[in-house]
Amino acid sequence: MPPSAGRRRSEIVAAARELFSEKGYHSASMRDIAERLGLQAGTLYVHIRSKEDVLFEIVDQAADRFLEAVRQARAEAESRGAGPEEALRLAMRSHLRVVAENLDTATVFFHEWKFLDDDRRALILAKRDAYESAIRDLIIQGIESGVFRPVDPRLAGLAVLSLCNWFYQWYSPAGPQSAEDIADAFADLLLAGLLGGPQAAASDEARDGGGTGSPTGGRGRTARRGQRRSAGGSGTSSTVVQ
Amino acid sequence: MPPSAGRRRSEIVAAARELFSEKGYHSASMRDIAERLGLQAGTLYVHIRSKEDVLFEIVDQAADRFLEAVRQARAEAESRGAGPEEALRLAMRSHLRVVAENLDTATVFFHEWKFLDDDRRALILAKRDAYESAIRDLIIQGIESGVFRPVDPRLAGLAVLSLCNWFYQWYSPAGPQSAEDIADAFADLLLAGLLGGPQAAASDEARDGGGTGSPTGGRGRTARRGQRRSAGGSGTSSTVVQ
């Protein structure tokens, strides 16, 4: 029995995802996709209208996954009563998890979205903007609550996105650290910075404004001693000198 | 009089750079390159052997520019007797300047280098590794001198590279901030982190180990008050809330 239409369609999208990631959208042909699945090229058109439809589906799914990831991170932070530090950490974990679990999708999303037609590109751009805005809002909340320094929220948001987005270029599932560990290390770095020794850390006690009673309030100090635990308590990160 | 062979070759590489950036290496044909220059496709082969030769030239030039940028930044830091903070800031400025001045090259470098044949890809990988290692060394020096916290130098180096590399995706020369301003803002963020108010800043005075007498020792404190000057004294950055 041949696979159901729905399953066949998913297989086509999955094969296209791999091929667009490997060769780029323009040079991966419908014939390549069909060959990878052992099908005749004509059969594809029973399930999809065009190669661009498939590109859109891949890119749109990716955009939705990122949006859903930050929505979940914010909901989790809210339900825990977490401060902006932990909210940002959770968002970075969610983002890196999405990339780690969808490396081909991330490559297609970042490299090929610009080849969509104008209407669809506008739709993806709107979702990207919504995502960037959600990240920026986390920064703004941290600044307004006095936990973060009064940095430029646009550039700080872009810094978070840079750390999270560039990840697809170097991350390997076979590497020594999980996406969560890396997210924690990046979050620590972005929150506490490179500078500052034990003396600077001690003064966090006296920090004025906001963040009081936050379960993450102690994270910076703990991190500085190199004995950190992940925000979810599910593991330890390994950002000490190797 | 037709352009000299050298000039014609440069024109071909420049046209290829634009086309590879716009359409991707695989889908930009030699005919496309010739058309953009108003030439016959056959004429190209007087000047270049193959499309891959041109790709290699673009990618290899980019790799050399990044290596030269970090070399210059380190030399400048050394000649100024600058500490690791300023050395890192200078390196980030150099990197962002290279990207800002070569946006098409950066796109080709990051997206298309993987399409080189094995030997050439290995050569580019070696240059990328050398670059990453130079950035990581700046982190290690900062840690060893006690100015930086004992973070994981690999991940901290990757954080620097993420901020600097992702830049090609969003930077516009028409935007409100120069590459230098953005580099300074990113360097401030990475050095001082998001956390910490005036109390934390004051304790920098008492920081133990290294960095004493460094001209950049006061930068963190100044930055935290939102009255910062760029490392080179040539301008002000604008990482305050807008």
mmCIF file of N, CA, C and O in Angstrom, chain B residues 14-104:
data_model
loop_
_atom_site.group_PDB
_atom_site.id
_atom_site.type_symbol
_atom_site.label_atom_id
_atom_site.label_comp_id
_atom_site.label_asym_id
_atom_site.label_seq_id
_atom_site.Cartn_x
_atom_site.Cartn_y
_atom_site.Cartn_z
ATOM 1 N N ALA B 14 34.013 40.786 -9.212
ATOM 2 C CA ALA B 14 33.039 41.667 -8.550
ATOM 3 C C ALA B 14 31.615 41.309 -8.963
ATOM 4 O O ALA B 14 30.695 41.274 -8.133
ATOM 5 N N ALA B 15 31.416 41.044 -10.248
ATOM 6 C CA ALA B 15 30.074 40.672 -10.723
ATOM 7 C C ALA B 15 29.654 39.332 -10.132
ATOM 8 O O ALA B 15 28.490 39.145 -9.726
ATOM 9 N N ALA B 16 30.600 38.405 -10.059
ATOM 10 C CA ALA B 16 30.298 37.086 -9.489
ATOM 11 C C ALA B 16 29.930 37.213 -8.016
ATOM 12 O O ALA B 16 29.013 36.551 -7.524
ATOM 13 N N ARG B 17 30.632 38.076 -7.322
ATOM 14 C CA ARG B 17 30.379 38.294 -5.891
ATOM 15 C C ARG B 17 28.928 38.739 -5.676
ATOM 16 O O ARG B 17 28.218 38.224 -4.824
ATOM 17 N N GLU B 18 28.488 39.700 -6.486
ATOM 18 C CA GLU B 18 27.099 40.178 -6.384
ATOM 19 C C GLU B 18 26.118 39.062 -6.699
ATOM 20 O O GLU B 18 25.141 38.849 -5.981
ATOM 21 N N LEU B 19 26.385 38.352 -7.790
ATOM 22 C CA LEU B 19 25.437 37.312 -8.238
ATOM 23 C C LEU B 19 25.396 36.130 -7.282
ATOM 24 O O LEU B 19 24.316 35.613 -6.990
ATOM 25 N N PHE B 20 26.561 35.702 -6.782
ATOM 26 C CA PHE B 20 26.574 34.587 -5.821
ATOM 27 C C PHE B 20 25.825 34.999 -4.553
ATOM 28 O O PHE B 20 25.166 34.180 -3.913
ATOM 29 N N SER B 21 25.960 36.249 -4.172
ATOM 30 C CA SER B 21 25.268 36.731 -2.972
ATOM 31 C C SER B 21 23.754 36.788 -3.203
ATOM 32 O O SER B 21 22.971 36.378 -2.362
ATOM 33 N N GLU B 22 23.357 37.263 -4.379
ATOM 34 C CA GLU B 22 21.923 37.402 -4.677
ATOM 35 C C GLU B 22 21.232 36.062 -4.901
ATOM 36 O O GLU B 22 20.145 35.815 -4.399
ATOM 37 N N LYS B 23 21.867 35.194 -5.705
ATOM 38 C CA LYS B 23 21.191 33.980 -6.169
ATOM 39 C C LYS B 23 21.767 32.696 -5.604
ATOM 40 O O LYS B 23 21.181 31.625 -5.773
ATOM 41 N N GLY B 24 22.911 32.790 -4.973
ATOM 42 C CA GLY B 24 23.602 31.576 -4.545
ATOM 43 C C GLY B 24 24.561 31.115 -5.637
ATOM 44 O O GLY B 24 24.329 31.332 -6.829
ATOM 45 N N TYR B 25 25.638 30.460 -5.231
ATOM 46 C CA TYR B 25 26.685 30.027 -6.162
ATOM 47 C C TYR B 25 26.149 29.103 -7.245
ATOM 48 O O TYR B 25 26.421 29.272 -8.425
ATOM 49 N N HIS B 26 25.357 28.113 -6.832
ATOM 50 C CA HIS B 26 24.924 27.096 -7.783
ATOM 51 C C HIS B 26 24.022 27.657 -8.878
ATOM 52 O O HIS B 26 24.063 27.200 -10.007
ATOM 53 N N SER B 27 23.184 28.622 -8.526
ATOM 54 C CA SER B 27 22.225 29.060 -9.543
ATOM 55 C C SER B 27 22.704 30.278 -10.325
ATOM 56 O O SER B 27 22.062 30.676 -11.297
ATOM 57 N N ALA B 28 23.830 30.855 -9.932
ATOM 58 C CA ALA B 28 24.412 31.932 -10.746
ATOM 59 C C ALA B 28 25.333 31.279 -11.786
ATOM 60 O O ALA B 28 26.301 30.621 -11.413
ATOM 61 N N SER B 29 25.003 31.447 -13.043
ATOM 62 C CA SER B 29 25.795 30.788 -14.095
ATOM 63 C C SER B 29 26.866 31.732 -14.637
ATOM 64 O O SER B 29 26.823 32.944 -14.427
ATOM 65 N N MET B 30 27.817 31.144 -15.345
ATOM 66 C CA MET B 30 28.825 31.951 -16.024
ATOM 67 C C MET B 30 28.137 32.910 -17.004
ATOM 68 O O MET B 30 28.582 34.042 -17.195
ATOM 69 N N ARG B 31 27.060 32.441 -17.610
ATOM 70 C CA ARG B 31 26.328 33.297 -18.541
ATOM 71 C C ARG B 31 25.757 34.529 -17.807
ATOM 72 O O ARG B 31 25.796 35.643 -18.320
ATOM 73 N N ASP B 32 25.231 34.301 -16.582
ATOM 74 C CA ASP B 32 24.726 35.427 -15.770
ATOM 75 C C ASP B 32 25.831 36.459 -15.522
ATOM 76 O O ASP B 32 25.601 37.670 -15.603
ATOM 77 N N ILE B 33 27.007 35.934 -15.182
ATOM 78 C CA ILE B 33 28.130 36.834 -14.883
ATOM 79 C C ILE B 33 28.503 37.631 -16.133
ATOM 80 O O ILE B 33 28.677 38.849 -16.088
ATOM 81 N N ALA B 34 28.568 36.912 -17.252
ATOM 82 C CA ALA B 34 28.917 37.580 -18.520
ATOM 83 C C ALA B 34 27.873 38.640 -18.867
ATOM 84 O O ALA B 34 28.215 39.772 -19.234
ATOM 85 N N GLU B 35 26.594 38.270 -18.708
ATOM 86 C CA GLU B 35 25.511 39.215 -19.050
ATOM 87 C C GLU B 35 25.599 40.489 -18.215
ATOM 88 O O GLU B 35 25.403 41.591 -18.707
ATOM 89 N N ARG B 36 25.888 40.319 -16.941
ATOM 90 C CA ARG B 36 25.976 41.496 -16.068
ATOM 91 C C ARG B 36 27.080 42.447 -16.532
ATOM 92 O O ARG B 36 27.002 43.656 -16.327
ATOM 93 N N LEU B 37 28.096 41.887 -17.168
ATOM 94 C CA LEU B 37 29.208 42.722 -17.636
ATOM 95 C C LEU B 37 29.081 43.090 -19.111
ATOM 96 O O LEU B 37 29.948 43.770 -19.663
ATOM 97 N N GLY B 38 27.984 42.622 -19.743
ATOM 98 C CA GLY B 38 27.816 42.903 -21.166
ATOM 99 C C GLY B 38 28.843 42.191 -22.039
ATOM 100 O O GLY B 38 29.280 42.718 -23.062
ATOM 101 N N LEU B 39 29.240 40.995 -21.591
ATOM 102 C CA LEU B 39 30.243 40.223 -22.343
ATOM 103 C C LEU B 39 29.634 38.932 -22.862
ATOM 104 O O LEU B 39 28.572 38.507 -22.416
ATOM 105 N N GLN B 40 30.311 38.293 -23.775
ATOM 106 C CA GLN B 40 29.988 36.930 -24.165
ATOM 107 C C GLN B 40 30.547 35.984 -23.105
ATOM 108 O O GLN B 40 31.632 36.229 -22.575
ATOM 109 N N ALA B 41 29.790 34.903 -22.829
ATOM 110 C CA ALA B 41 30.236 33.968 -21.786
ATOM 111 C C ALA B 41 31.647 33.444 -22.089
ATOM 112 O O ALA B 41 32.470 33.278 -21.186
ATOM 113 N N GLY B 42 31.923 33.199 -23.372
ATOM 114 C CA GLY B 42 33.225 32.661 -23.746
ATOM 115 C C GLY B 42 34.378 33.560 -23.336
ATOM 116 O O GLY B 42 35.463 33.084 -22.987
ATOM 117 N N THR B 43 34.122 34.870 -23.371
ATOM 118 C CA THR B 43 35.171 35.841 -23.024
ATOM 119 C C THR B 43 35.674 35.647 -21.596
ATOM 120 O O THR B 43 36.839 35.893 -21.281
ATOM 121 N N LEU B 44 34.752 35.209 -20.704
ATOM 122 C CA LEU B 44 35.147 35.040 -19.292
ATOM 123 C C LEU B 44 36.325 34.092 -19.169
ATOM 124 O O LEU B 44 37.204 34.285 -18.333
ATOM 125 N N TYR B 45 36.329 33.061 -20.035
ATOM 126 C CA TYR B 45 37.337 32.007 -19.889
ATOM 127 C C TYR B 45 38.729 32.450 -20.326
ATOM 128 O O TYR B 45 39.706 31.732 -20.110
ATOM 129 N N VAL B 46 38.814 33.636 -20.930
ATOM 130 C CA VAL B 46 40.131 34.217 -21.184
ATOM 131 C C VAL B 46 40.766 34.609 -19.845
ATOM 132 O O VAL B 46 41.978 34.571 -19.687
ATOM 133 N N HIS B 47 39.895 34.956 -18.884
ATOM 134 C CA HIS B 47 40.385 35.539 -17.629
ATOM 135 C C HIS B 47 40.327 34.587 -16.442
ATOM 136 O O HIS B 47 41.094 34.738 -15.490
ATOM 137 N N ILE B 48 39.385 33.680 -16.466
ATOM 138 C CA ILE B 48 39.251 32.737 -15.344
ATOM 139 C C ILE B 48 39.051 31.332 -15.887
ATOM 140 O O ILE B 48 38.555 31.155 -16.993
ATOM 141 N N ARG B 49 39.420 30.347 -15.077
ATOM 142 C CA ARG B 49 39.327 28.973 -15.551
ATOM 143 C C ARG B 49 37.944 28.379 -15.337
ATOM 144 O O ARG B 49 37.446 27.618 -16.140
ATOM 145 N N SER B 50 37.346 28.713 -14.190
ATOM 146 C CA SER B 50 36.069 28.087 -13.861
ATOM 147 C C SER B 50 35.308 28.941 -12.853
ATOM 148 O O SER B 50 35.878 29.831 -12.207
ATOM 149 N N LYS B 51 34.025 28.649 -12.725
ATOM 150 C CA LYS B 51 33.194 29.353 -11.750
ATOM 151 C C LYS B 51 33.714 29.072 -10.343
ATOM 152 O O LYS B 51 33.722 29.953 -9.495
ATOM 153 N N GLU B 52 34.185 27.846 -10.135
ATOM 154 C CA GLU B 52 34.676 27.538 -8.786
ATOM 155 C C GLU B 52 35.945 28.310 -8.459
ATOM 156 O O GLU B 52 36.173 28.668 -7.298
ATOM 157 N N ASP B 53 36.770 28.567 -9.468
ATOM 158 C CA ASP B 53 37.948 29.411 -9.241
ATOM 159 C C ASP B 53 37.531 30.779 -8.706
ATOM 160 O O ASP B 53 38.189 31.337 -7.814
ATOM 161 N N VAL B 54 36.468 31.307 -9.278
ATOM 162 C CA VAL B 54 36.007 32.630 -8.841
ATOM 163 C C VAL B 54 35.473 32.558 -7.414
ATOM 164 O O VAL B 54 35.763 33.423 -6.575
ATOM 165 N N LEU B 55 34.686 31.509 -7.133
ATOM 166 C CA LEU B 55 34.182 31.331 -5.763
ATOM 167 C C LEU B 55 35.348 31.272 -4.780
ATOM 168 O O LEU B 55 35.335 31.935 -3.740
ATOM 169 N N PHE B 56 36.354 30.479 -5.130
ATOM 170 C CA PHE B 56 37.504 30.351 -4.232
ATOM 171 C C PHE B 56 38.178 31.701 -4.024
ATOM 172 O O PHE B 56 38.528 32.061 -2.895
ATOM 173 N N GLU B 57 38.328 32.447 -5.105
ATOM 174 C CA GLU B 57 38.989 33.751 -4.983
ATOM 175 C C GLU B 57 38.225 34.666 -4.012
ATOM 176 O O GLU B 57 38.817 35.325 -3.151
ATOM 177 N N ILE B 58 36.898 34.673 -4.142
ATOM 178 C CA ILE B 58 36.065 35.522 -3.277
ATOM 179 C C ILE B 58 36.188 35.087 -1.812
ATOM 180 O O ILE B 58 36.404 35.899 -0.910
ATOM 181 N N VAL B 59 36.034 33.791 -1.595
ATOM 182 C CA VAL B 59 36.025 33.258 -0.233
ATOM 183 C C VAL B 59 37.414 33.382 0.401
ATOM 184 O O VAL B 59 37.551 33.742 1.578
ATOM 185 N N ASP B 60 38.438 33.125 -0.389
ATOM 186 C CA ASP B 60 39.804 33.193 0.132
ATOM 187 C C ASP B 60 40.193 34.632 0.477
ATOM 188 O O ASP B 60 40.820 34.879 1.513
ATOM 189 N N GLN B 61 39.784 35.574 -0.366
ATOM 190 C CA GLN B 61 40.032 36.990 -0.068
ATOM 191 C C GLN B 61 39.341 37.384 1.237
ATOM 192 O O GLN B 61 39.892 38.116 2.064
ATOM 193 N N ALA B 62 38.110 36.901 1.402
ATOM 194 C CA ALA B 62 37.357 37.224 2.622
ATOM 195 C C ALA B 62 38.085 36.675 3.843
ATOM 196 O O ALA B 62 38.271 37.382 4.850
ATOM 197 N N ALA B 63 38.511 35.416 3.752
ATOM 198 C CA ALA B 63 39.216 34.800 4.883
ATOM 199 C C ALA B 63 40.473 35.599 5.220
ATOM 200 O O ALA B 63 40.769 35.852 6.397
ATOM 201 N N ASP B 64 41.201 36.018 4.176
ATOM 202 C CA ASP B 64 42.419 36.804 4.402
ATOM 203 C C ASP B 64 42.105 38.150 5.047
ATOM 204 O O ASP B 64 42.849 38.637 5.903
ATOM 205 N N ARG B 65 40.995 38.762 4.618
ATOM 206 C CA ARG B 65 40.628 40.057 5.206
ATOM 207 C C ARG B 65 40.329 39.933 6.685
ATOM 208 O O ARG B 65 40.707 40.779 7.485
ATOM 209 N N PHE B 66 39.608 38.881 7.063
ATOM 210 C CA PHE B 66 39.311 38.683 8.489
ATOM 211 C C PHE B 66 40.599 38.450 9.278
ATOM 212 O O PHE B 66 40.797 39.021 10.356
ATOM 213 N N LEU B 67 41.484 37.632 8.714
ATOM 214 C CA LEU B 67 42.750 37.355 9.405
ATOM 215 C C LEU B 67 43.585 38.625 9.552
ATOM 216 O O LEU B 67 44.162 38.887 10.607
ATOM 217 N N GLU B 68 43.619 39.411 8.493
ATOM 218 C CA GLU B 68 44.384 40.657 8.527
ATOM 219 C C GLU B 68 43.754 41.631 9.540
ATOM 220 O O GLU B 68 44.473 42.344 10.263
ATOM 221 N N ALA B 69 42.422 41.634 9.620
ATOM 222 C CA ALA B 69 41.733 42.545 10.544
ATOM 223 C C ALA B 69 42.091 42.221 11.990
ATOM 224 O O ALA B 69 42.376 43.122 12.787
ATOM 225 N N VAL B 70 42.090 40.946 12.326
ATOM 226 C CA VAL B 70 42.388 40.603 13.724
ATOM 227 C C VAL B 70 43.875 40.802 14.008
ATOM 228 O O VAL B 70 44.256 41.201 15.109
ATOM 229 N N ARG B 71 44.708 40.582 12.987
ATOM 230 C CA ARG B 71 46.147 40.809 13.163
ATOM 231 C C ARG B 71 46.398 42.300 13.457
ATOM 232 O O ARG B 71 47.125 42.653 14.383
ATOM 233 N N GLN B 72 45.762 43.152 12.682
ATOM 234 C CA GLN B 72 45.920 44.595 12.894
ATOM 235 C C GLN B 72 45.389 45.024 14.255
ATOM 236 O O GLN B 72 45.987 45.859 14.928
ATOM 237 N N ALA B 73 44.241 44.457 14.634
ATOM 238 C CA ALA B 73 43.647 44.820 15.926
ATOM 239 C C ALA B 73 44.590 44.447 17.063
ATOM 240 O O ALA B 73 44.796 45.227 18.001
ATOM 241 N N ARG B 74 45.189 43.266 16.954
ATOM 242 C CA ARG B 74 46.121 42.834 18.004
ATOM 243 C C ARG B 74 47.373 43.702 18.019
ATOM 244 O O ARG B 74 47.883 44.046 19.083
ATOM 245 N N ALA B 75 47.862 44.040 16.830
ATOM 246 C CA ALA B 75 49.057 44.889 16.751
ATOM 247 C C ALA B 75 48.762 46.257 17.355
ATOM 248 O O ALA B 75 49.575 46.813 18.105
ATOM 249 N N GLU B 76 47.575 46.789 17.042
ATOM 250 C CA GLU B 76 47.208 48.100 17.578
ATOM 251 C C GLU B 76 47.082 48.042 19.105
ATOM 252 O O GLU B 76 47.566 48.933 19.809
ATOM 253 N N ALA B 77 46.430 46.982 19.587
ATOM 254 C CA ALA B 77 46.275 46.828 21.042
ATOM 255 C C ALA B 77 47.643 46.753 21.715
ATOM 256 O O ALA B 77 47.881 47.376 22.749
ATOM 257 N N GLU B 78 48.552 46.004 21.074
ATOM 258 C CA GLU B 78 49.885 45.837 21.653
ATOM 259 C C GLU B 78 50.635 47.166 21.670
ATOM 260 O O GLU B 78 51.247 47.529 22.676
ATOM 261 N N SER B 79 50.547 47.891 20.556
ATOM 262 C CA SER B 79 51.299 49.144 20.469
ATOM 263 C C SER B 79 50.763 50.173 21.467
ATOM 264 O O SER B 79 51.491 51.052 21.916
ATOM 265 N N ARG B 80 49.482 50.065 21.821
ATOM 266 C CA ARG B 80 48.903 50.981 22.811
ATOM 267 C C ARG B 80 49.102 50.489 24.236
ATOM 268 O O ARG B 80 48.708 51.176 25.169
ATOM 269 N N GLY B 81 49.607 49.282 24.385
ATOM 270 C CA GLY B 81 49.666 48.674 25.715
ATOM 271 C C GLY B 81 48.280 48.446 26.287
ATOM 272 O O GLY B 81 48.057 48.542 27.494
ATOM 273 N N ALA B 82 47.333 48.164 25.415
ATOM 274 C CA ALA B 82 45.944 48.018 25.851
ATOM 275 C C ALA B 82 45.715 46.684 26.541
ATOM 276 O O ALA B 82 46.395 45.700 26.261
ATOM 277 N N GLY B 83 44.746 46.646 27.423
ATOM 278 C CA GLY B 83 44.363 45.417 28.102
ATOM 279 C C GLY B 83 43.480 44.557 27.223
ATOM 280 O O GLY B 83 43.137 44.945 26.099
ATOM 281 N N PRO B 84 43.116 43.377 27.715
ATOM 282 C CA PRO B 84 42.312 42.445 26.925
ATOM 283 C C PRO B 84 40.929 42.998 26.539
ATOM 284 O O PRO B 84 40.393 42.640 25.496
ATOM 285 N N GLU B 85 40.380 43.875 27.388
ATOM 286 C CA GLU B 85 39.085 44.462 27.043
ATOM 287 C C GLU B 85 39.192 45.241 25.744
ATOM 288 O O GLU B 85 38.384 45.096 24.836
ATOM 289 N N GLU B 86 40.208 46.113 25.708
ATOM 290 C CA GLU B 86 40.334 46.965 24.531
ATOM 291 C C GLU B 86 40.759 46.143 23.309
ATOM 292 O O GLU B 86 40.318 46.416 22.190
ATOM 293 N N ALA B 87 41.600 45.140 23.537
ATOM 294 C CA ALA B 87 42.013 44.286 22.418
ATOM 295 C C ALA B 87 40.780 43.620 21.796
ATOM 296 O O ALA B 87 40.637 43.562 20.569
ATOM 297 N N LEU B 88 39.881 43.136 22.645
ATOM 298 C CA LEU B 88 38.667 42.488 22.146
ATOM 299 C C LEU B 88 37.784 43.495 21.409
ATOM 300 O O LEU B 88 37.244 43.212 20.344
ATOM 301 N N ARG B 89 37.676 44.679 21.977
ATOM 302 C CA ARG B 89 36.876 45.732 21.330
ATOM 303 C C ARG B 89 37.438 46.074 19.952
ATOM 304 O O ARG B 89 36.690 46.180 18.969
ATOM 305 N N LEU B 90 38.759 46.213 19.868
ATOM 306 C CA LEU B 90 39.390 46.548 18.577
ATOM 307 C C LEU B 90 39.167 45.426 17.568
ATOM 308 O O LEU B 90 38.910 45.688 16.388
ATOM 309 N N ALA B 91 39.255 44.180 18.039
ATOM 310 C CA ALA B 91 39.043 43.054 17.126
ATOM 311 C C ALA B 91 37.609 43.041 16.614
ATOM 312 O O ALA B 91 37.353 42.786 15.428
ATOM 313 N N MET B 92 36.643 43.336 17.494
ATOM 314 C CA MET B 92 35.243 43.347 17.075
ATOM 315 C C MET B 92 34.974 44.484 16.085
ATOM 316 O O MET B 92 34.248 44.317 15.106
ATOM 317 N N ARG B 93 35.604 45.630 16.342
ATOM 318 C CA ARG B 93 35.475 46.735 15.378
ATOM 319 C C ARG B 93 36.022 46.354 14.010
ATOM 320 O O ARG B 93 35.422 46.652 12.983
ATOM 321 N N SER B 94 37.204 45.738 14.017
ATOM 322 C CA SER B 94 37.835 45.365 12.748
ATOM 323 C C SER B 94 36.939 44.395 11.989
ATOM 324 O O SER B 94 36.737 44.532 10.786
ATOM 325 N N HIS B 95 36.414 43.412 12.713
ATOM 326 C CA HIS B 95 35.571 42.401 12.075
ATOM 327 C C HIS B 95 34.325 43.048 11.466
ATOM 328 O O HIS B 95 33.982 42.805 10.302
ATOM 329 N N LEU B 96 33.652 43.877 12.243
ATOM 330 C CA LEU B 96 32.415 44.488 11.747
ATOM 331 C C LEU B 96 32.685 45.452 10.585
ATOM 332 O O LEU B 96 31.860 45.574 9.681
ATOM 333 N N ARG B 97 33.842 46.089 10.627
ATOM 334 C CA ARG B 97 34.200 46.949 9.499
ATOM 335 C C ARG B 97 34.365 46.123 8.228
ATOM 336 O O ARG B 97 33.892 46.516 7.166
ATOM 337 N N VAL B 98 35.050 44.988 8.334
ATOM 338 C CA VAL B 98 35.241 44.120 7.162
ATOM 339 C C VAL B 98 33.878 43.694 6.604
ATOM 340 O O VAL B 98 33.639 43.756 5.397
ATOM 341 N N VAL B 99 32.967 43.282 7.480
ATOM 342 C CA VAL B 99 31.649 42.851 7.008
ATOM 343 C C VAL B 99 30.886 44.021 6.386
ATOM 344 O O VAL B 99 30.316 43.901 5.300
ATOM 345 N N ALA B 100 30.893 45.168 7.088
ATOM 346 C CA ALA B 100 30.122 46.323 6.614
ATOM 347 C C ALA B 100 30.589 46.780 5.236
ATOM 348 O O ALA B 100 29.783 47.198 4.401
ATOM 349 N N GLU B 101 31.887 46.672 5.006
ATOM 350 C CA GLU B 101 32.439 47.143 3.727
ATOM 351 C C GLU B 101 32.367 46.079 2.641
ATOM 352 O O GLU B 101 32.682 46.346 1.487
ATOM 353 N N ASN B 102 31.963 44.873 3.013
ATOM 354 C CA ASN B 102 31.970 43.760 2.054
ATOM 355 C C ASN B 102 30.755 42.858 2.294
ATOM 356 O O ASN B 102 30.897 41.662 2.523
ATOM 357 N N LEU B 103 29.572 43.443 2.256
ATOM 358 C CA LEU B 103 28.375 42.664 2.618
ATOM 359 C C LEU B 103 28.149 41.483 1.672
ATOM 360 O O LEU B 103 27.815 40.382 2.115
ATOM 361 N N ASP B 104 28.341 41.708 0.364
ATOM 362 C CA ASP B 104 28.170 40.601 -0.585
ATOM 363 C C ASP B 104 29.211 39.511 -0.335
ATOM 364 O O ASP B 104 28.895 38.318 -0.323
#
